[in-house]
Amino acid sequence: MIPELGHFALILALCLACFQAFLPVLGSFLKRSQWMAVAKPAAMGQAIFVTLAFLALAWAFAQNDFSVLYVAQNSNTHLPLFYRVCAVWGAHEGSLLLWMQILACWTLAVCFFSKNLPRDMLAQVLSVMGMISVGFLLFSLSTSDPFIRLLPSIPSNGADLNPLLQDPGFIFHPPMLYIGYVGFSVAFAFAIAGLWRGELNTQWVRWTRPWTLIAWGFLSAGITLGSWWSYRELGWGGWWFWDPVENASFMPWLMGVALIHSLSATEKRGCFKSWTVLLAIFAFSLSLLGTFLVRSGILISVHAFAVDPARGAYMLKFLSIVILGSLLLYAWRARALEDNATFQFISRETFLLLNNIMLTTACATVLLGTLYPLILEALNLGKISVGAPYFNLVFIPIMLVMMFFMSLAPHAHWQNQSLRDLMQKIRWPMLSALLLGFSLPLVIFHQFYFWLSVGLFFAFWVINAVIFTTLAKVRAIKKGVRGFMQLPLAHYGMVLGHIGLGVAAIGIILVSNFSIERTLSLVPGETAQLGDYYFHFVNVTTVPGSTYQAAEAKLIVTKHHSTFTQIVYPQKRYYPVREMALSKVAIAVNPWRDIYVALGSAIPNSSAWSFRLYYKPFVRWIWTGGLLILIGGLFAAFDKRYRRKKNHDQLTQWQLQESLT
């Protein structure tokens, strides 16, 4: 009965989404206030019914209701309760329901936190979000119903959750990623509403920017968690594979970075309006493209959910409607997007524009590398694989140039900046970045590679630029240490975001160049060496799990000329229901390096086992950088200037200070 109620709740949510999608926007154009007033109650009602549907599916998992096909395919009575509940988003139908649940939450947030919006604009924004809801609710009900019954043959037990998903990373990674993906729908809705109204002024930017920052921050966290999860779960020691589905999440992130910086220029100078709107459209369209790639079945990936042409065709049509409709509206309103802001070649606007061009180009290279093999295959022109060599060759140089311009922007004035002043401002951050970049490999690893040091220089350049800029602002305020307290949250958000990028870049460069790995077989009592570390293999025992049986090895890890000793227990798990074997790695962690051990298979006719040993320097810095970026995005989003009505004649002290620097 509960699953039927869940299905009925989805139908009611679709009805309310239709009201939300079309009545308020018609009311805004026809000046019917009663019609516009429907937007909030319809959005709230839709959110209630989507939540009821989500809870109904979670209840079915918690109760082991294997009469529901989706539950029978993705759960098992032996699963712990928290994995049974999280199994709701363990496959296509449930993850789509999670998508709709998060979209409903974003819609509610817009309802509750947009009190300063004009009533007609709020009605239009909620209408756009309602249209997106209609598209996804129809998708769920027509091709991806999670409440289909298995009657009369009900299995006594389920087919189990995919073993790769039986990890704490699964609990947090998909929700965080979806919060980011779906959050770009808010920026998209504001962009469409702005185009309808022909009003893309500074106030529009202040309404749009906090939502974009929050969405981008959570997308950063989702990507970071996904990288950490694959590192510890897949057993191959990597943190990024340029997998097409990884790329699908990375492209909207790149567009999000460009959008945030473009919004900054539009807010302060009223320039780049048309570009900003276009970025908002592209960021959400790329989120939909990622959804299409994951669910269409055209990709072979550990992330791909299903091989179902019907789902792919629906998503492709929906994606086409969103992109074509948005671009047609954009073209129709092009004249309203013209701006008269002027600026000199050396100015903050120029550096932000160059930063945007680099980010867009980088996104295009990732898009090309992701779609090109699919297009060739669709045209029967053969199968090719585009992997890390392509992306490393074309993507990294573009990003290094982007990092250079991104770090110049905080030092430059708006509108005009003399070259001499700019050079004076950047000399110390640049010189210190050169010193750190070229000395760090020599000091820590006693090795020197020119291009590696160049990469480190750019990473330290990003960090130093915001630190020196902050110090310059505090000196200009002339209140000593108290000057730090007068800088707004948005500034610290920018600082943390840039430092996070630099820290992640340092981690990527060092772990990519100084990792050591070794594949070997050991018998109990034998010792192997990897760099300065020794691995003494003690024995293997059998360990039972809730849904698996594991062979668990015990190794004592020590370091040459050091008192360091740590015991690690890598496992080789076998999941009988899925008939799947999986390595569960053991990792000895500290901020400077990981010692990573993966247990392979038993060697036939001997007591030996195969192992993969890794030394991963600075790998934790990658995820630390991602965490800093998330915190930075939240800091910037909750700046008080975005939470109040703004009197343009009342500049805050920081804005006044900024106008002088």
XYZ file of C-alpha atoms in Angstrom:
661
model
C 0.000 0.000 0.000
C 2.816 2.413 0.901
C 4.485 2.088 -2.558
C 1.122 2.826 -4.217
C 0.801 5.936 -2.060
C 4.293 6.938 -3.159
C 3.324 6.525 -6.807
C 0.118 8.519 -6.223
C 2.155 11.251 -4.484
C 4.325 11.564 -7.601
C 1.200 12.012 -9.743
C -0.126 14.720 -7.411
C 3.296 16.390 -7.418
C 3.178 16.421 -11.233
C -0.252 18.087 -11.181
C 0.938 20.781 -8.790
C 4.155 21.238 -10.793
C 2.010 21.933 -13.868
C 0.140 24.653 -11.960
C 3.464 26.035 -10.696
C 4.974 25.979 -14.169
C 2.339 27.774 -16.198
C -0.182 29.735 -14.103
C 2.204 32.152 -12.305
C 4.138 33.096 -15.430
C 0.902 33.771 -17.312
C -0.244 35.852 -14.362
C 2.962 37.894 -14.459
C 2.428 38.755 -18.127
C -1.337 39.349 -17.782
C -0.938 41.239 -14.479
C -3.177 38.755 -12.642
C -1.968 38.835 -9.061
C -4.123 35.839 -8.049
C -2.442 33.684 -10.665
C 1.020 34.777 -9.538
C 0.071 33.994 -5.953
C -0.341 30.329 -6.936
C 3.438 29.911 -7.341
C 4.398 29.510 -3.675
C 1.573 27.187 -2.531
C 2.007 25.035 -5.637
C 5.780 24.798 -5.053
C 5.265 23.901 -1.402
C 2.609 21.319 -2.230
C 4.793 19.792 -4.888
C 7.686 19.584 -2.408
C 5.446 17.861 0.161
C 4.291 15.196 -2.299
C 7.758 14.556 -3.706
C 9.003 14.161 -0.133
C 6.176 11.701 0.603
C 7.168 9.678 -2.471
C 10.817 9.710 -1.384
C 9.898 8.576 2.139
C 7.651 5.833 0.723
C 10.540 4.401 -1.265
C 12.893 4.694 1.746
C 10.266 2.881 3.864
C 10.076 0.077 1.276
C 13.864 -0.352 1.491
C 13.908 -0.188 5.293
C 11.127 -2.835 5.483
C 12.764 -5.124 2.878
C 9.653 -4.931 0.720
C 10.905 -7.073 -2.164
C 7.496 -6.940 -3.836
C 8.807 -3.608 -5.206
C 11.000 -4.369 -8.225
C 13.487 -1.554 -7.555
C 13.969 -2.682 -3.924
C 14.403 -6.304 -4.986
C 17.078 -5.292 -7.487
C 19.084 -3.089 -5.128
C 18.814 -4.340 -1.563
C 19.232 -7.370 0.630
C 18.051 -8.389 4.087
C 21.675 -8.606 5.275
C 22.465 -4.991 4.427
C 22.818 -2.662 7.437
C 19.861 -0.302 7.814
C 21.762 2.845 6.763
C 22.858 1.181 3.509
C 19.289 -0.025 2.886
C 17.996 3.528 3.235
C 20.804 4.986 1.105
C 20.111 2.309 -1.502
C 17.216 4.590 -2.478
C 19.700 6.402 -4.737
C 21.721 3.294 -5.572
C 20.360 2.957 -9.114
C 18.555 4.914 -11.788
C 14.942 5.194 -10.572
C 15.798 6.154 -6.996
C 18.598 8.525 -7.915
C 16.131 10.299 -10.212
C 13.752 10.586 -7.254
C 16.622 12.067 -5.221
C 17.173 14.544 -8.092
C 13.508 15.625 -7.837
C 13.647 15.782 -4.034
C 16.645 18.115 -4.141
C 14.994 20.227 -6.858
C 11.934 20.532 -4.591
C 14.188 21.621 -1.706
C 15.898 24.254 -3.884
C 12.451 25.516 -4.930
C 11.366 25.762 -1.300
C 14.570 27.644 -0.483
C 13.789 30.169 -3.220
C 10.265 30.549 -1.793
C 11.486 31.229 1.735
C 14.633 33.266 1.070
C 13.530 35.571 -1.751
C 11.360 37.973 0.215
C 13.043 40.945 -1.451
C 12.194 39.778 -4.945
C 9.430 41.600 -6.840
C 6.319 39.419 -6.835
C 6.171 39.022 -10.608
C 9.836 38.026 -10.836
C 9.479 35.461 -8.048
C 6.478 34.050 -9.906
C 8.569 33.743 -13.091
C 11.538 32.133 -11.314
C 9.292 29.576 -9.613
C 7.539 28.932 -12.936
C 10.827 28.044 -14.620
C 11.701 25.707 -11.751
C 8.204 24.245 -12.037
C 8.774 23.544 -15.747
C 11.974 21.666 -14.885
C 10.038 19.704 -12.240
C 7.368 18.808 -14.801
C 10.058 17.450 -17.117
C 11.632 15.239 -14.467
C 8.357 14.065 -12.913
C 7.137 13.018 -16.350
C 10.482 11.283 -16.899
C 10.044 9.349 -13.667
C 6.419 8.389 -14.182
C 6.750 7.472 -17.878
C 10.077 5.590 -17.976
C 11.528 5.267 -14.463
C 8.803 4.478 -11.941
C 10.514 3.248 -8.731
C 7.261 1.784 -7.346
C 6.580 -1.009 -9.861
C 5.425 -4.163 -8.083
C 6.811 -7.688 -8.569
C 3.593 -9.653 -8.322
C 2.793 -12.445 -7.768
C 6.394 -13.830 -7.671
C 7.979 -12.001 -4.770
C 11.611 -13.014 -4.076
C 12.529 -13.989 -0.518
C 15.640 -11.821 -0.701
C 16.983 -9.020 -2.875
C 19.804 -8.944 -5.416
C 21.871 -6.769 -3.054
C 23.241 -3.269 -3.439
C 26.140 -2.947 -5.865
C 29.229 -3.772 -3.706
C 31.019 -0.683 -5.034
C 28.304 1.382 -3.362
C 28.614 -0.306 0.040
C 30.924 2.391 1.352
C 30.434 5.552 3.468
C 31.327 7.631 0.404
C 28.082 6.478 -1.215
C 26.055 8.055 1.591
C 27.349 11.574 0.909
C 28.753 11.738 -2.648
C 25.534 11.521 -4.750
C 23.496 13.944 -2.578
C 26.302 16.518 -2.545
C 26.798 16.197 -6.292
C 23.072 16.514 -6.974
C 22.760 19.566 -4.726
C 25.348 21.190 -6.991
C 23.881 19.931 -10.265
C 20.316 20.876 -9.401
C 21.367 24.123 -7.746
C 22.377 25.524 -11.123
C 18.678 25.333 -12.021
C 18.166 28.362 -9.731
C 20.741 30.445 -11.630
C 19.136 29.201 -14.854
C 15.646 30.188 -13.626
C 16.852 33.675 -12.690
C 18.511 34.010 -16.109
C 15.327 33.018 -17.953
C 13.200 35.300 -15.761
C 15.651 38.137 -16.423
C 15.408 37.527 -20.165
C 11.605 37.497 -20.029
C 11.620 40.804 -18.186
C 14.502 42.322 -20.133
C 15.988 43.396 -16.790
C 19.526 42.240 -16.129
C 20.722 44.903 -13.729
C 22.908 44.899 -10.637
C 20.007 43.864 -8.442
C 19.401 40.829 -10.649
C 23.022 39.806 -10.112
C 22.695 40.158 -6.323
C 19.668 37.874 -6.373
C 21.431 35.323 -8.571
C 24.951 35.205 -7.180
C 24.379 33.613 -3.723
C 22.405 30.711 -5.222
C 25.138 30.146 -7.784
C 27.853 30.189 -5.120
C 26.047 27.638 -2.952
C 25.394 25.324 -5.906
C 28.972 25.582 -7.123
C 30.341 24.995 -3.601
C 28.316 21.792 -3.206
C 29.254 20.617 -6.702
C 32.906 21.135 -5.703
C 32.311 19.076 -2.570
C 30.511 16.373 -4.552
C 33.338 16.052 -7.071
C 35.910 16.007 -4.253
C 33.994 13.296 -2.386
C 33.694 11.279 -5.593
C 37.444 11.492 -6.113
C 38.114 10.403 -2.502
C 35.577 7.588 -2.786
C 37.045 6.147 -5.989
C 40.555 6.413 -4.494
C 39.678 4.274 -1.492
C 37.037 2.015 -3.054
C 38.215 0.998 -6.515
C 41.620 -0.252 -5.349
C 43.725 1.154 -8.190
C 45.204 4.072 -6.263
C 43.902 6.766 -8.598
C 41.827 9.803 -7.724
C 40.731 10.905 -11.220
C 40.415 8.854 -14.385
C 38.925 11.285 -16.907
C 35.989 8.898 -16.947
C 33.205 10.347 -19.182
C 30.856 10.569 -16.226
C 33.519 12.280 -14.118
C 33.869 14.727 -16.990
C 30.100 15.206 -17.021
C 30.277 16.606 -13.493
C 33.466 18.552 -14.153
C 32.088 20.553 -17.100
C 29.304 22.327 -15.173
C 31.859 22.978 -12.419
C 34.099 24.788 -14.912
C 31.117 26.763 -16.203
C 30.194 27.542 -12.603
C 33.645 29.036 -11.951
C 33.307 31.188 -15.063
C 29.767 32.215 -14.079
C 30.789 33.289 -10.561
C 33.580 35.504 -11.881
C 31.395 36.921 -14.652
C 28.654 37.722 -12.109
C 31.262 39.631 -10.127
C 32.048 41.866 -13.108
C 28.353 42.335 -13.919
C 27.571 43.271 -10.329
C 30.395 45.783 -9.920
C 30.580 47.291 -13.400
C 27.420 46.249 -15.223
C 29.469 44.596 -17.971
C 29.362 41.088 -19.527
C 25.571 40.847 -19.072
C 24.963 38.732 -22.139
C 27.950 36.518 -21.342
C 26.761 36.022 -17.767
C 23.309 34.915 -18.909
C 24.828 32.565 -21.456
C 27.040 30.988 -18.779
C 24.005 30.442 -16.518
C 22.249 28.656 -19.408
C 25.320 26.560 -20.244
C 26.007 25.589 -16.616
C 22.535 24.114 -16.178
C 22.486 22.626 -19.691
C 25.752 20.813 -18.939
C 24.187 19.496 -15.732
C 21.350 18.072 -17.839
C 23.882 16.715 -20.331
C 25.590 14.887 -17.477
C 22.225 13.422 -16.468
C 21.654 12.302 -20.056
C 25.108 10.690 -20.333
C 24.684 8.800 -17.055
C 21.154 7.556 -17.711
C 21.048 6.997 -21.462
C 23.250 3.916 -21.362
C 25.551 5.251 -24.087
C 28.525 5.214 -21.716
C 30.355 2.262 -20.269
C 31.336 3.450 -16.819
C 31.180 2.466 -13.190
C 28.868 5.455 -12.823
C 26.455 4.654 -15.673
C 23.102 3.570 -14.278
C 21.272 1.787 -17.051
C 21.223 0.767 -20.674
C 17.811 1.987 -21.737
C 17.293 3.777 -25.074
C 13.831 5.015 -23.988
C 15.333 6.912 -21.084
C 18.102 8.284 -23.259
C 15.636 9.464 -25.910
C 13.494 11.230 -23.315
C 16.486 12.998 -21.744
C 17.809 14.007 -25.160
C 14.454 15.570 -26.084
C 14.219 17.343 -22.730
C 17.804 18.597 -23.045
C 17.102 19.847 -26.579
C 13.988 21.718 -25.461
C 15.847 23.401 -22.603
C 18.870 24.434 -24.678
C 17.016 25.488 -27.836
C 14.268 27.272 -25.931
C 16.787 29.160 -23.799
C 18.954 30.157 -26.733
C 15.952 31.344 -28.767
C 14.837 33.496 -25.843
C 18.407 34.727 -25.488
C 18.546 35.693 -29.156
C 15.152 37.429 -28.938
C 16.285 39.513 -25.969
C 19.810 40.175 -27.209
C 19.285 43.934 -27.520
C 18.227 44.172 -23.883
C 21.561 42.655 -22.880
C 23.703 45.367 -24.368
C 25.830 47.250 -21.870
C 27.768 50.461 -22.167
C 30.469 49.712 -19.627
C 33.941 50.538 -20.917
C 37.322 49.477 -19.594
C 40.962 49.679 -20.567
C 43.088 46.746 -21.660
C 44.872 46.568 -18.302
C 41.986 46.345 -15.836
C 40.224 43.822 -13.654
C 37.496 43.406 -16.268
C 40.071 42.315 -18.856
C 41.628 39.715 -16.557
C 38.209 38.356 -15.580
C 37.267 38.161 -19.248
C 40.491 36.289 -20.094
C 39.861 34.017 -17.124
C 36.384 33.295 -18.520
C 37.723 32.581 -21.996
C 40.254 30.096 -20.603
C 37.626 28.340 -18.494
C 35.215 28.095 -21.399
C 37.959 26.778 -23.672
C 38.964 24.210 -21.050
C 35.323 23.124 -20.753
C 35.080 22.818 -24.542
C 38.173 20.579 -24.663
C 36.680 18.295 -22.003
C 33.345 18.258 -23.861
C 35.104 17.396 -27.126
C 37.130 14.602 -25.536
C 33.996 13.193 -23.897
C 31.609 13.324 -26.860
C 33.966 12.733 -29.797
C 34.177 8.926 -29.344
C 30.387 8.756 -28.973
C 29.808 10.781 -32.140
C 32.228 8.603 -34.140
C 30.520 5.457 -32.915
C 27.053 6.853 -33.684
C 28.190 7.588 -37.270
C 29.671 4.081 -37.627
C 33.149 5.556 -38.067
C 34.763 3.188 -35.597
C 35.510 3.099 -31.902
C 38.227 5.131 -30.248
C 39.098 5.851 -26.654
C 40.074 9.333 -25.476
C 41.923 9.142 -22.181
C 44.372 10.892 -19.919
C 47.072 11.665 -22.558
C 44.632 13.858 -24.535
C 43.232 15.644 -21.489
C 46.647 16.199 -19.920
C 47.994 17.611 -23.183
C 45.206 20.092 -23.912
C 43.574 20.792 -20.566
C 46.515 21.443 -18.251
C 48.174 24.261 -20.284
C 44.836 26.066 -20.574
C 44.262 25.824 -16.834
C 47.750 27.142 -16.063
C 47.053 30.235 -18.171
C 43.668 30.581 -16.450
C 45.343 30.445 -13.026
C 47.749 33.184 -14.076
C 44.990 35.619 -15.145
C 42.756 34.626 -12.235
C 45.495 35.743 -9.833
C 46.156 38.988 -11.663
C 42.527 40.124 -11.336
C 42.503 40.795 -7.544
C 45.539 43.097 -7.947
C 44.014 45.227 -10.719
C 41.600 48.164 -10.448
C 38.224 48.134 -12.103
C 38.127 50.004 -15.418
C 41.784 51.066 -15.588
C 45.120 50.119 -14.067
C 48.568 51.415 -14.871
C 51.048 48.739 -15.857
C 53.667 50.158 -13.502
C 51.367 49.980 -10.463
C 50.297 46.488 -11.378
C 53.905 45.296 -11.645
C 54.686 46.776 -8.243
C 51.735 44.984 -6.705
C 52.523 41.573 -8.121
C 56.318 41.514 -7.753
C 56.438 40.040 -4.220
C 53.685 37.435 -4.617
C 55.219 36.395 -7.932
C 58.787 36.228 -6.636
C 57.744 34.237 -3.575
C 55.771 31.857 -5.814
C 58.856 31.373 -7.992
C 60.982 30.647 -4.932
C 58.510 28.144 -3.488
C 57.760 26.484 -6.819
C 61.366 25.851 -7.745
C 62.713 25.014 -4.278
C 59.980 22.694 -2.926
C 60.811 19.615 -5.067
C 64.518 20.033 -4.264
C 63.973 20.387 -0.523
C 61.412 17.573 -0.080
C 62.206 15.087 -2.840
C 65.800 16.071 -3.705
C 64.830 16.146 -7.376
C 64.274 18.886 -9.915
C 62.011 18.910 -12.971
C 61.550 22.196 -14.776
C 57.935 21.769 -15.906
C 56.918 20.392 -12.532
C 58.343 23.523 -10.897
C 56.492 25.683 -13.413
C 53.245 23.990 -12.365
C 54.033 24.544 -8.692
C 54.814 28.194 -9.415
C 51.296 28.702 -10.806
C 49.759 26.956 -7.776
C 51.690 29.115 -5.299
C 50.978 32.172 -7.453
C 47.243 31.609 -6.968
C 47.675 31.301 -3.188
C 50.112 34.178 -2.744
C 48.074 36.556 -4.893
C 45.033 36.479 -2.587
C 47.141 36.554 0.583
C 49.058 39.653 -0.556
C 45.820 41.282 -1.774
C 44.218 40.736 1.624
C 47.221 42.237 3.404
C 47.106 45.252 1.075
C 43.396 45.801 1.833
C 44.026 45.599 5.584
C 46.908 48.093 5.314
C 44.659 50.451 3.335
C 42.009 50.356 6.082
C 44.757 51.467 8.568
C 43.261 49.754 11.589
C 45.933 47.140 12.179
C 44.746 43.649 12.994
C 41.164 44.947 13.377
C 41.230 45.593 9.647
C 40.861 41.842 9.080
C 37.502 41.961 10.867
C 36.216 44.652 8.521
C 36.701 42.616 5.380
C 33.403 41.030 4.336
C 32.647 37.321 4.179
C 32.611 37.518 0.377
C 36.283 38.505 0.398
C 37.223 35.602 2.668
C 35.143 33.339 0.467
C 37.223 34.442 -2.522
C 40.439 33.936 -0.540
C 39.480 30.428 0.586
C 38.301 29.476 -2.900
C 41.574 30.550 -4.497
C 43.708 28.971 -1.759
C 41.681 25.776 -2.118
C 42.409 25.699 -5.853
C 46.125 26.276 -5.210
C 46.310 23.604 -2.487
C 44.506 21.082 -4.707
C 46.865 21.933 -7.597
C 49.934 21.363 -5.391
C 48.544 17.997 -4.331
C 47.784 16.993 -7.938
C 51.243 17.994 -9.189
C 53.204 16.287 -6.411
C 51.209 13.062 -6.245
C 51.288 12.766 -10.051
C 55.067 13.109 -10.203
C 56.398 11.490 -7.029
C 54.060 8.541 -6.440
C 55.699 5.138 -6.234
C 53.895 1.861 -6.818
C 54.803 -1.767 -6.870
C 52.872 -4.947 -7.717
C 54.242 -8.117 -6.188
C 53.437 -11.387 -4.445
C 54.384 -12.176 -0.853
C 54.237 -15.264 1.340
C 53.556 -14.892 5.087
C 56.740 -13.819 6.876
C 58.195 -12.107 3.818
C 59.047 -8.375 3.676
C 58.928 -6.004 0.689
C 60.336 -2.498 0.269
C 58.729 0.517 -1.401
C 60.832 3.680 -1.212
C 61.745 4.184 2.453
C 58.977 1.883 3.688
C 59.036 -1.830 4.526
C 55.948 -4.051 4.398
C 56.113 -7.226 6.507
C 53.358 -9.684 5.532
C 52.182 -11.497 8.697
C 49.229 -13.661 7.621
C 45.759 -13.860 6.069
C 42.592 -14.633 8.029
C 38.939 -14.990 7.079
C 36.604 -12.224 8.262
C 32.797 -12.414 7.892
C 30.849 -9.333 6.828
C 27.150 -8.529 6.638
C 26.881 -9.253 2.902
C 30.330 -10.674 2.128
C 33.161 -12.940 3.169
C 36.609 -11.343 3.302
C 40.182 -12.571 3.246
C 42.041 -10.070 5.422
C 45.812 -9.655 5.312
C 47.871 -8.255 8.186
C 50.965 -6.227 7.282
C 53.339 -4.300 9.550
C 54.588 -1.127 7.856
C 57.820 0.470 9.083
C 60.043 3.259 7.769
C 63.786 3.221 7.222
C 65.660 5.224 9.893
C 62.409 6.048 11.678
C 60.313 4.831 14.617
C 57.200 4.820 12.412
C 55.245 1.545 12.709
C 51.674 0.901 11.629
C 49.646 -2.258 11.112
C 47.297 -2.278 8.108
C 44.562 -4.769 7.170
C 43.673 -4.803 3.446
C 40.835 -7.139 2.455
C 39.685 -9.094 -0.557
C 35.914 -9.315 -0.274
C 33.565 -11.686 -2.060
C 29.871 -10.792 -2.380
C 28.022 -14.091 -3.071
C 24.671 -12.570 -4.096
C 26.253 -10.472 -6.844
C 29.074 -13.019 -7.370
C 31.526 -10.144 -7.279
C 35.006 -9.812 -5.726
C 36.286 -6.449 -4.542
C 39.475 -5.209 -2.904
C 39.083 -3.113 0.228
C 42.271 -1.143 0.565
C 44.095 -0.244 3.764
C 45.602 3.241 3.965
C 48.049 4.681 6.497
C 47.349 8.417 6.420
C 49.122 11.599 7.400
C 49.009 15.104 5.852
C 52.164 14.523 3.800
C 51.646 11.089 2.329
C 49.464 7.984 2.132
C 50.738 4.422 2.341
C 48.174 2.488 0.317
C 47.909 -1.318 0.271
C 45.530 -3.342 -1.918
C 45.213 -7.090 -1.501
C 44.936 -9.056 -4.736
C 44.244 -12.749 -5.199
C 45.769 -15.857 -3.692
C 48.484 -17.353 -5.914
C 47.391 -20.890 -6.921
C 49.301 -23.820 -5.422
C 51.192 -21.674 -2.923
C 50.675 -19.659 0.255
C 51.489 -16.418 -1.558
C 49.117 -13.493 -2.186
C 49.427 -10.668 -4.672
C 49.611 -7.077 -3.426
C 49.696 -3.570 -4.866
C 51.681 -1.101 -2.763
C 51.574 2.656 -3.280
C 53.326 5.667 -1.804
C 51.189 8.774 -2.464
C 52.789 12.064 -1.367
C 50.493 15.048 -0.711
C 47.422 13.242 -2.062
C 45.313 14.510 0.880
C 45.944 18.059 -0.315
C 43.659 17.440 -3.303
C 40.628 16.838 -1.105
C 41.647 19.476 1.430
C 41.606 21.960 -1.451
C 38.105 20.821 -2.390
C 36.933 21.328 1.201
C 38.390 24.846 1.252
C 36.587 25.632 -2.012
C 33.258 24.486 -0.499
C 33.798 26.647 2.611
C 34.822 29.584 0.428
C 31.672 29.276 -1.676
C 29.468 29.217 1.435
C 31.291 32.196 2.976
C 30.749 34.238 -0.180
C 27.105 33.181 -0.519
C 26.219 34.271 3.023
C 27.771 37.710 2.784
C 25.343 40.164 4.360
C 25.095 42.368 1.290
C 23.157 39.556 -0.435
C 20.682 39.282 2.441
C 19.328 42.811 2.564
C 17.820 45.445 0.322
C 20.575 47.579 -1.054
C 20.597 51.335 -1.075
C 22.951 52.242 -3.863
C 23.979 55.424 -2.074
C 25.218 53.495 0.938
C 28.426 51.742 0.096
C 29.842 49.565 2.808
C 33.244 50.439 4.070
C 34.741 47.511 2.256
C 33.167 48.540 -1.053
C 34.458 52.061 -0.535
C 37.865 50.641 0.248
C 37.740 48.433 -2.804
C 36.864 51.379 -5.022
C 40.011 53.118 -3.812
C 42.399 50.188 -4.344
